[in-house]
Coordinates of C-alpha atoms in Angstrom, one line a residue:
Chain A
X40 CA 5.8 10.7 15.4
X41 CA 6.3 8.5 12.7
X42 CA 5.3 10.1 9.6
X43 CA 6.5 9.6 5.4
X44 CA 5.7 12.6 3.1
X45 CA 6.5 13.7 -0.2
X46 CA 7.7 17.2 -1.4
X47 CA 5.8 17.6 -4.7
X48 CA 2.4 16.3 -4.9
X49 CA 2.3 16.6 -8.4
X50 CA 5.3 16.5 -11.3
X51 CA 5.2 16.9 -14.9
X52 CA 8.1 15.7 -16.8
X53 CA 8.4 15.1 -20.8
X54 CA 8.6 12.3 -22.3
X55 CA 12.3 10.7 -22.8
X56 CA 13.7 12.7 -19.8
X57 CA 14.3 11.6 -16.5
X58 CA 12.1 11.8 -13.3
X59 CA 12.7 12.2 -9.9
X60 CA 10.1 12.1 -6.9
X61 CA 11.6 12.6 -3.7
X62 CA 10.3 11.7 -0.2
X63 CA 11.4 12.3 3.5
X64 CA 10.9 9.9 6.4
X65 CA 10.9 11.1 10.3
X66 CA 11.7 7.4 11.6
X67 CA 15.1 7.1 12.0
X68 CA 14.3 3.4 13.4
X69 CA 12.6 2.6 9.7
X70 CA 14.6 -0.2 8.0
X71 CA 13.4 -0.6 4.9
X72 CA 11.7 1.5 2.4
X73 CA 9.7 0.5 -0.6
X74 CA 8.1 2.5 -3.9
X75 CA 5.2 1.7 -5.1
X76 CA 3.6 2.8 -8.3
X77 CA -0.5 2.9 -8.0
X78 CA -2.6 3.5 -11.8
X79 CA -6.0 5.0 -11.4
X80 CA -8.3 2.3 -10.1
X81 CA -5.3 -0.4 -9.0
X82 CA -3.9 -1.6 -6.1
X83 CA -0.5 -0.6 -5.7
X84 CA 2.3 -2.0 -7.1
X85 CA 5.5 -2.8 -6.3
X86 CA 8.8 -1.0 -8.0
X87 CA 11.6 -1.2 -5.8
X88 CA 13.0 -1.4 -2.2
X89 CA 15.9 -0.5 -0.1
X90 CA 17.2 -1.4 3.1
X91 CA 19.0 0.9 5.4
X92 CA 22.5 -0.6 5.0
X93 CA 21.9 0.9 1.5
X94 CA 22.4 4.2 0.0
X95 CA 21.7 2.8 -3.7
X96 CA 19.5 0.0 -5.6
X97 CA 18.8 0.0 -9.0
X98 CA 16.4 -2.0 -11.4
X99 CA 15.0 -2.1 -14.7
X100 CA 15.1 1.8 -15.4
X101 CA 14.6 2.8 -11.9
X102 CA 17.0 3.5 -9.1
X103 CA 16.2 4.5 -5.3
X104 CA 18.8 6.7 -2.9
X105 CA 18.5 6.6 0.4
X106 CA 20.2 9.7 2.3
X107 CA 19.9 8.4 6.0
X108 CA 21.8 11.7 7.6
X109 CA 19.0 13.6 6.1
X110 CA 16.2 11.0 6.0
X111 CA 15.4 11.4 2.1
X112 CA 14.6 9.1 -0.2
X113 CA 14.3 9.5 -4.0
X114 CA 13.0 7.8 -7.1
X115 CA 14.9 8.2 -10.3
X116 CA 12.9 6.7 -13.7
X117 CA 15.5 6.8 -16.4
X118 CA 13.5 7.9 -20.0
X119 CA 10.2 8.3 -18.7
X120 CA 7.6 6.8 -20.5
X121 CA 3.9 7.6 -20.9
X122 CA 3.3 4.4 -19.2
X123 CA 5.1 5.8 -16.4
X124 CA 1.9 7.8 -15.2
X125 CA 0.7 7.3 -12.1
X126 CA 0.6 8.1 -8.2
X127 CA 4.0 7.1 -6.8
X128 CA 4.3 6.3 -2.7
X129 CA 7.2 5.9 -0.7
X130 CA 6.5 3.6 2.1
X131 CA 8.8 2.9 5.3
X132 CA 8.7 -0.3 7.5
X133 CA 9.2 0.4 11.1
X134 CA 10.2 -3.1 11.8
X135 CA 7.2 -4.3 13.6
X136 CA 5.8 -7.4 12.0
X137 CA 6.3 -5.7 8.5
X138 CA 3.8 -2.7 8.9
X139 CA 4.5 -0.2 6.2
X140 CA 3.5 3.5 6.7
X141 CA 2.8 5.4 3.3
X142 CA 2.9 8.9 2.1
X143 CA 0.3 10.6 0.4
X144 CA 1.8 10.1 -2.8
X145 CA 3.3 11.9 -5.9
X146 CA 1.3 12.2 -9.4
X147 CA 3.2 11.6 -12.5
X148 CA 2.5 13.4 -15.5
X149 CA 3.8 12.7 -19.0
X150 CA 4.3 15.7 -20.9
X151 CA 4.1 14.4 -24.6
Chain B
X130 CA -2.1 -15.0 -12.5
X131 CA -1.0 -15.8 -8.9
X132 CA -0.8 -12.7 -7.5
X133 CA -3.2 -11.4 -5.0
X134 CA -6.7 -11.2 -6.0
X135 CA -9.9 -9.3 -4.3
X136 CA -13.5 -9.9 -4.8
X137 CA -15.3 -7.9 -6.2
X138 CA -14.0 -5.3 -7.9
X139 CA -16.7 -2.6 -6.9
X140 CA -19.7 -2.7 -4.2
X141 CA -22.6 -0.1 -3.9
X142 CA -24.5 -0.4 -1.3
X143 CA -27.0 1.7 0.7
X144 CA -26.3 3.2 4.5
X145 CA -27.0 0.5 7.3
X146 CA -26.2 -2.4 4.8
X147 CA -24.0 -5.1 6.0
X148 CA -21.2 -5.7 3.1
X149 CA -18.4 -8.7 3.1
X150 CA -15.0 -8.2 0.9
X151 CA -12.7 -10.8 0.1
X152 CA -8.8 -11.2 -0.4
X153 CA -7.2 -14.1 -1.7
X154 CA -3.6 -13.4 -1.1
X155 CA -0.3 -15.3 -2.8
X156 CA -0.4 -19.2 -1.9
X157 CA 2.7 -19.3 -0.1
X158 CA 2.6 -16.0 1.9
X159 CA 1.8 -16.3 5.3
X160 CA 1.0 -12.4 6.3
X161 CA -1.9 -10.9 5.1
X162 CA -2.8 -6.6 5.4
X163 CA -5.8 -5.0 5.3
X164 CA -5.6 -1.5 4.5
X165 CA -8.7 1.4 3.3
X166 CA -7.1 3.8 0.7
X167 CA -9.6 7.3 0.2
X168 CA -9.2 9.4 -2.5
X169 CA -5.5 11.1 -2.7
X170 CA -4.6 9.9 -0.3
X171 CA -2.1 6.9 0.8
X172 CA -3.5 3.2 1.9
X173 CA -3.7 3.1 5.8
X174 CA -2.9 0.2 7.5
X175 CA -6.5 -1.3 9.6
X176 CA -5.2 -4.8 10.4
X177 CA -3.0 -7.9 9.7
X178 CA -3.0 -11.3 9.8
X179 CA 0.2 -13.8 10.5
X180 CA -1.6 -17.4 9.1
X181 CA -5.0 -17.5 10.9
X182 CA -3.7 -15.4 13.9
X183 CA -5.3 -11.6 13.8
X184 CA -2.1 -9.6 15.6
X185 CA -2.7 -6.1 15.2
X186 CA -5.5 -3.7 14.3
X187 CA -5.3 -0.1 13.8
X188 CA -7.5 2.7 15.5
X189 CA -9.1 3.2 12.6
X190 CA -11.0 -0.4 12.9
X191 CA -13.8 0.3 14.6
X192 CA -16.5 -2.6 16.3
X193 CA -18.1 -2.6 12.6
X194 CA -15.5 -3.7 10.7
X195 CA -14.4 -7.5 11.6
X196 CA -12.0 -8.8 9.9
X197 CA -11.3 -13.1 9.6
X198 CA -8.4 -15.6 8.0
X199 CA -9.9 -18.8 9.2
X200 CA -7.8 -21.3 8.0
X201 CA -4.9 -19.0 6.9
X202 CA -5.5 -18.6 3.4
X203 CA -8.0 -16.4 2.3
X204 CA -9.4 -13.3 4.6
X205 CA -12.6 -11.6 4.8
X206 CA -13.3 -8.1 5.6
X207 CA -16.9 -7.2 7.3
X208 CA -18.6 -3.7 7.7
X209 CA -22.1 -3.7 9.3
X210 CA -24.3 -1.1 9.5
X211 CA -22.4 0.9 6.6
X212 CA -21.7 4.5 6.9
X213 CA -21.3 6.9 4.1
X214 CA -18.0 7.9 5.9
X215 CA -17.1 4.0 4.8
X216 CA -16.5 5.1 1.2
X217 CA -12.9 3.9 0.2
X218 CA -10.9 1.5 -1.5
X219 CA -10.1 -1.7 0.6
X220 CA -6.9 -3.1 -0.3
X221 CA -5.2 -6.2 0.9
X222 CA -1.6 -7.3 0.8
X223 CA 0.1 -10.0 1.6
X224 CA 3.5 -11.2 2.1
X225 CA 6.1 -13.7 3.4
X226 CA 7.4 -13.5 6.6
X227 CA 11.2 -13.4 7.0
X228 CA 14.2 -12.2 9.2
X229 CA 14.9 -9.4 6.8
X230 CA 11.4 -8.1 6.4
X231 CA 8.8 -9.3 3.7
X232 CA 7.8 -6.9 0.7
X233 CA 3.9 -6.6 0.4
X234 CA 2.2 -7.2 -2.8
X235 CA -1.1 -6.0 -3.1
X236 CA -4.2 -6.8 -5.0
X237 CA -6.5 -4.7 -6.9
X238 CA -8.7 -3.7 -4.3
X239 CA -12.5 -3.3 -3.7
X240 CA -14.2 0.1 -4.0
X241 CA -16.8 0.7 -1.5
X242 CA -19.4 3.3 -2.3
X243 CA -22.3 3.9 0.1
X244 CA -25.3 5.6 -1.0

């Protein structure tokens, strides 16, 4: 069925190194993948996507990979910053009318 | 701040209460999501809106919740008869429809506590 999940449900990386939260899809019909970054007691917010014709984007310190073979996706923040704490979801759109299925998420910590 | 905004912030209310959220979403986008968020957990999807039309609605929506965009701009989200089991965060998202696929943006959400 269709399902996104996320390896580690918790990481702890110091402050000034990188992070990387990885996720694997099961839809191999998904077409787009998003990130989003959710703060205790906000909505979540939107970091980065990727389409499937894609195996790289990168943005303001971040950068997604998509591995289709494998169905992995991964979130690389460059220097990680305390503000950087947070829950981090990957999301997949099936395609239909834009419906995005989420993960249950990846907790940030910033090791000072 | 144009982004999408949700009103209010926080509701307590007590089991068997009728409660109302609402979700303004970004003037031009045309989509609009519902979606209930518990605790660790991920938002799941409970229904969307293309303008005023109501197209989809998850399993999870059951005869209590009603959801409305009347005039394709802002959208309310009804629970009667609350249940404790209704406890969550209600988000709402909205975005543009397009050929390649519209990113969602969503507000801050409302936190639903009943007593």
């Amino acid at each position: 069925g269709e399902s996104v999940g996320l390896h580690l449900p918790t990481l702890s990386v110091q402050e000034g190194d990188n992070s990387i939260i990885n996720c694997a899809y099961s839809n191999s019909a998904s077409d787009y993948f998003i990130w989003y970054k959710q703060e205790s007691g906000k909505g979540p917010q939107f970091i980065i996507d990727i389409r499937s014709n894609m195996d790289k984007r990168q943005g303001q310190r971040v950068t997604v990979l998509l591995n289709k073979t494998v169905k992995h996706l991964s979130l690389q923040i460059a220097a990680t910053q305390p503000g950087d704490s947070a829950v981090y979801f990957c999301a997949e759109n099936t395609g239909r009318d834009d419906k995005i299925i989420f993960g249950k998420g990846t907790r940030l910590h910033i090791l000072p | 701040d144009t982004g999408v905004s949700q009103n209010p912030r926080h509701k307590i209310t007590k089991r068997g209460q009728n409660v109302t959220f609402r979700c303004d979403p970004i003037s031009e986008h045309n989509r609009l999501y519902w979606y209930r968020q518990t605790l660790g957990q991920g938002p799941e999807f409970l229904t969307y809106f293309q303008n005023e039309a109501q197209l989809e609605k998850s399993r999870l929506l059951s005869d209590r919740f009603s959801a409305e965009r009347p005039k394709g701009s802002f959208s309310t989200l009804e629970i009667q008869r609350t249940e404790q089991g209704d406890s969550a965060m209600y988000l709402c998202a909205s975005s543009l429809d397009s050929p390649a696929g519209g990113t969602q943006y969503f507000g801050p959400g409302t936190r639903l506590l009943v007593l």
